[in-house]
Tab-separated table of C-alpha atoms in Angstrom:
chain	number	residue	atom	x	y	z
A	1	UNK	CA	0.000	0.000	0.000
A	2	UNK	CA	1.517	3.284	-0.995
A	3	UNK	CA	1.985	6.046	1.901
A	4	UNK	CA	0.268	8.790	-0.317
A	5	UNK	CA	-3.790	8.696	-0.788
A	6	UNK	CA	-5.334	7.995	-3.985
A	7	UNK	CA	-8.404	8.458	-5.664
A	8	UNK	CA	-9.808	5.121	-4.273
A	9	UNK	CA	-8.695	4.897	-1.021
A	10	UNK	CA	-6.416	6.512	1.923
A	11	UNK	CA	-2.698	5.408	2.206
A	12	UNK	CA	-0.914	3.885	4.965
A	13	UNK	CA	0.460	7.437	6.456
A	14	UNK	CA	-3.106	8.527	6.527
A	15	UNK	CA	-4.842	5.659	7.805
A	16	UNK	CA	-1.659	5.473	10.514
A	17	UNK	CA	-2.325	8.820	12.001
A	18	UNK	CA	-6.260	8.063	11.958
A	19	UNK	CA	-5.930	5.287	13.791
A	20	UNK	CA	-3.304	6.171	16.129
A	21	UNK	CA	-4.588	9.566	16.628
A	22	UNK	CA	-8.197	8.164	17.604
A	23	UNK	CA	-6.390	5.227	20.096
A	24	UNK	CA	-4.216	8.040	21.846
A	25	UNK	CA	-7.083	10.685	22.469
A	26	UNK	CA	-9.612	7.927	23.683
A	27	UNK	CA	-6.094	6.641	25.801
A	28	UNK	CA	-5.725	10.385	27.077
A	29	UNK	CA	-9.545	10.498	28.013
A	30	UNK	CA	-9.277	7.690	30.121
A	31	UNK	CA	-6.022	8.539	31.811
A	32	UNK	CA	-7.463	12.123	32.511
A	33	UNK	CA	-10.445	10.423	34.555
A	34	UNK	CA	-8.446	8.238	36.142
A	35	UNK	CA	-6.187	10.950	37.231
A	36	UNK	CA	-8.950	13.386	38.453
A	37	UNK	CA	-9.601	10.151	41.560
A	38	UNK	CA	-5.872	9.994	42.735
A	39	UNK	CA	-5.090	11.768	45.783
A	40	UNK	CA	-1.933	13.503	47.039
A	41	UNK	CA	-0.535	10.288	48.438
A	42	UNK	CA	-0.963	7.960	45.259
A	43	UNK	CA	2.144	7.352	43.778
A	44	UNK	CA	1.001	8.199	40.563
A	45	UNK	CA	-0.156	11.735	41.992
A	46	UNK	CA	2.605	13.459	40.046
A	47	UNK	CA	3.434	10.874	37.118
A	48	UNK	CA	0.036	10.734	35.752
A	49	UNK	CA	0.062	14.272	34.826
A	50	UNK	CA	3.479	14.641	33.636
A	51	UNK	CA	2.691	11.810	31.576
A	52	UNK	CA	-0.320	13.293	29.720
A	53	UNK	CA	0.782	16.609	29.803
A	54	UNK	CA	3.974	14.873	27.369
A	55	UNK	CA	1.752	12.854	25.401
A	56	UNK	CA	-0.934	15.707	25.051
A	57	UNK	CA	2.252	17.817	23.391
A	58	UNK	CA	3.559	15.156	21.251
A	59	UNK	CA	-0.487	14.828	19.825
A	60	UNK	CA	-0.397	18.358	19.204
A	61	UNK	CA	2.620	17.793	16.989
A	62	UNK	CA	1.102	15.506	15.425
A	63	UNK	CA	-1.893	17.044	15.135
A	64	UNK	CA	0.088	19.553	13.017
A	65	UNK	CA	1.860	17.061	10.522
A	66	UNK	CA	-1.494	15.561	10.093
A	67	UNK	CA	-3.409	18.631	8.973
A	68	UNK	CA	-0.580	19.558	6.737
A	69	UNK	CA	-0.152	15.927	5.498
A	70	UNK	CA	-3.815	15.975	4.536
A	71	UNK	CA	-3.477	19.647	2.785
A	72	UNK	CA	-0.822	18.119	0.927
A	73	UNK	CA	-2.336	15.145	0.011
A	74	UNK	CA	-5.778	13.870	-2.337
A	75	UNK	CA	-8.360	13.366	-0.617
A	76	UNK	CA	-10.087	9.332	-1.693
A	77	UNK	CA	-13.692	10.637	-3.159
A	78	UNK	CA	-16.846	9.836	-1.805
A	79	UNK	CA	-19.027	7.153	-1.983
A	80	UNK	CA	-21.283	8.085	-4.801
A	81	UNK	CA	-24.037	6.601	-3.036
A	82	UNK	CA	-23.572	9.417	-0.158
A	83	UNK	CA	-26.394	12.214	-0.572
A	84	UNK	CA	-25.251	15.371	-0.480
A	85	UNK	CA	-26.400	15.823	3.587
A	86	UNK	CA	-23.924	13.284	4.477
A	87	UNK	CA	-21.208	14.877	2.428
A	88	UNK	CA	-21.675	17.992	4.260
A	89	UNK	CA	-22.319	16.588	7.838
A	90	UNK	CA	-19.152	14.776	7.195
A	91	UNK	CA	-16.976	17.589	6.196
A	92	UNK	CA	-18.377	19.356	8.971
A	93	UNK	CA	-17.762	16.873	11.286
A	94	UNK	CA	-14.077	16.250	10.465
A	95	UNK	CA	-13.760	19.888	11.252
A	96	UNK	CA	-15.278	19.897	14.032
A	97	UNK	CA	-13.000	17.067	15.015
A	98	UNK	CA	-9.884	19.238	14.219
A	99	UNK	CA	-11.041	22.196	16.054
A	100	UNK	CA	-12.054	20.097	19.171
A	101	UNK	CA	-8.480	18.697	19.201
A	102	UNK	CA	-6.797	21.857	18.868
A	103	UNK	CA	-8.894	23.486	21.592
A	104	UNK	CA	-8.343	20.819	24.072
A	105	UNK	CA	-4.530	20.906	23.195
A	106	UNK	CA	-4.364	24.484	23.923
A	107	UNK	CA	-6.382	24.622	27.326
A	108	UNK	CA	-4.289	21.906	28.500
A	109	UNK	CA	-1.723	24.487	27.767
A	110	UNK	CA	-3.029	26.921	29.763
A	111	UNK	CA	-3.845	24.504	32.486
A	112	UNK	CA	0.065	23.411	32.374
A	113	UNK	CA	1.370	26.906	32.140
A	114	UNK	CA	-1.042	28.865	34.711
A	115	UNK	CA	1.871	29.006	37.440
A	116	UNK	CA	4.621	30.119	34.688
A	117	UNK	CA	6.142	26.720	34.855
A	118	UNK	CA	7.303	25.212	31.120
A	119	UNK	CA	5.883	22.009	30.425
A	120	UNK	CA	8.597	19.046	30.324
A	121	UNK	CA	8.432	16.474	27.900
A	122	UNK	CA	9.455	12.776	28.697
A	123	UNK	CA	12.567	15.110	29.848
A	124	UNK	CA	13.084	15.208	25.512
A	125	UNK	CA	12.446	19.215	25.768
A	126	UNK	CA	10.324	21.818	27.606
A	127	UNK	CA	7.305	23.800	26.007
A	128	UNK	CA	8.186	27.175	27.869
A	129	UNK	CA	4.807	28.709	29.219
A	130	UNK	CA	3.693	32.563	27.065
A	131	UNK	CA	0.392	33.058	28.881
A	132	UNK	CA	-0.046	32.641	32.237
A	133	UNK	CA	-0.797	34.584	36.134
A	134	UNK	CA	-4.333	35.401	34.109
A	135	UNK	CA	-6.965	35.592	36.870
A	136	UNK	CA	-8.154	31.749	37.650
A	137	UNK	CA	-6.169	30.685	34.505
A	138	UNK	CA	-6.125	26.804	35.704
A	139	UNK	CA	-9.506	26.563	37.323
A	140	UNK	CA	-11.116	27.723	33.836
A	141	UNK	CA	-9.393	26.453	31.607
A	142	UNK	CA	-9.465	23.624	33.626
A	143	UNK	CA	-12.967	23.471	33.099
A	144	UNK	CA	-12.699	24.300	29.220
A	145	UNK	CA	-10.414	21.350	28.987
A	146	UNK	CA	-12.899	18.663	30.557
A	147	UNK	CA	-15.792	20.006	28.414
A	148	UNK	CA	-14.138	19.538	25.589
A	149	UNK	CA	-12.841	16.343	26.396
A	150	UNK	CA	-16.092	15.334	26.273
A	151	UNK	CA	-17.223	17.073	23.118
A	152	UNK	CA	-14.473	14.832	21.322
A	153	UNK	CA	-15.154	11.651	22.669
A	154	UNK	CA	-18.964	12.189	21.975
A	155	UNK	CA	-18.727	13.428	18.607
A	156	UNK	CA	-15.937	11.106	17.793
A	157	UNK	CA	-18.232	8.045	19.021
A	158	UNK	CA	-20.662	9.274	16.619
A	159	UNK	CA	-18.404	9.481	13.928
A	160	UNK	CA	-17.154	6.043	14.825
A	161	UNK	CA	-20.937	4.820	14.702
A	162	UNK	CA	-21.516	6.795	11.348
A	163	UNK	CA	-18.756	4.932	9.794
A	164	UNK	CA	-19.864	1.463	11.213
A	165	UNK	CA	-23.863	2.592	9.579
A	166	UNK	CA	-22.100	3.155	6.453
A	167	UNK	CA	-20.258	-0.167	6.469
A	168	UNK	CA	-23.189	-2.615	7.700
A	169	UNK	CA	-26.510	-1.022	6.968
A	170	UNK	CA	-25.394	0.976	3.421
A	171	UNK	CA	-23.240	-1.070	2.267
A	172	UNK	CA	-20.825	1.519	0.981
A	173	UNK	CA	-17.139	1.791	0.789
A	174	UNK	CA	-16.300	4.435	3.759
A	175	UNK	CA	-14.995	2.778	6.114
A	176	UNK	CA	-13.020	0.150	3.551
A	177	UNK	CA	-10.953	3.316	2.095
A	178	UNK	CA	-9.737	3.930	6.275
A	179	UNK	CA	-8.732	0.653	6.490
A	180	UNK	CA	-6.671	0.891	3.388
A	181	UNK	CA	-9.216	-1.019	0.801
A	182	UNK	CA	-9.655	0.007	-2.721
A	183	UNK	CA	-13.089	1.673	-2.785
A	184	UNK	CA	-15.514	-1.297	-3.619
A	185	UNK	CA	-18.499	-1.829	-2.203
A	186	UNK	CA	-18.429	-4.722	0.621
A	187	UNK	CA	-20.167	-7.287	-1.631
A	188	UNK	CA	-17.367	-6.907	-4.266
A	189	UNK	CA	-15.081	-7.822	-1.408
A	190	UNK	CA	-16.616	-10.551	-0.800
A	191	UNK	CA	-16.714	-12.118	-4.313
């Protein structure tokens, strides 16, 4: 499978950073709930956070290469079977997807950075904090940064469940060109 898209279906980089991507956020989402119960005395008190504070930069990085991978890069066309509501609510929703990700990213900056303190990663290199003593800085975006949390693993779910509808109930070839199939229906697959 080439690394590059194609008309037909999404290469390997593509459906690598899909895939990867979706794993670590629903990883981070977990790890941030199961850091909000530890208390001062858990031993993971202080590793927990370090740990997704790291991760959460290295996902914005990637984040990055990803959009500009994808603005350099064919997009597989549709389905023709899509109507031209699903078209849009997809577009939309990838968007949406993006700009969930990059908000999230950024008030767990601001969370990070509130006390001036750079953000260390995996002890690799520090993210040095440019915003911070703003009044309750941590507390709201604090807040920000669990909404949102939740606004991406909802909408994501539903994305995952769109892409399952298309699969079993239409029939179509959406989800085939993320797993790196040539864009035929499933019955053609199976033949």
């Amino acid at each position: 499978m080439p690394a590059k898209n194609t008309a037909s279906r999404y290469g390997w980089l593509s459906i690598a950073l899909h895939w990867g991507m979706a794993l670590i956020v629903i990883g981070m989402f977990a790890l941030g709930i199961w850091m909000r119960e530890l208390s001062y005395y858990d031993p993971w008190y202080k590793d927990a956070p370090a740990i997704h504070k790291s991760i959460g930069i290295l996902l914005f990085l990637v984040l990055i290469a990803r959009i500009a991978w994808r603005n350099i890069n064919i997009r597989p066309t549709d389905d023709p079977a899509l109507k031209p509501w699903e078209r849009t609510t997809a577009h939309l929703t990838h968007i949406a997807l993006y700009g969930l990700m990059f908000a999230l990213m950024i008030a767990g900056y601001l969370i990070s950075t509130a006390d001036g303190r750079a953000i260390e990663v995996f002890s690799w290199f520090q993210v040095p904090a440019t915003l911070y003593d703003l009044p309750e800085q941590e507390d709201i975006a604090g807040e920000i940064h669990e909404l949102i949390a939740w606004a991406l693993i909802l909408l994501a779910g539903v994305h995952a469940l769109a892409a399952l509808k298309h699969h079993f109930i239409n029939r179509d070839t959406t989800l085939l060109k993320m797993l790196g199939r040539d864009a035929k229906s499933p019955t053609d697959h199976a033949n």
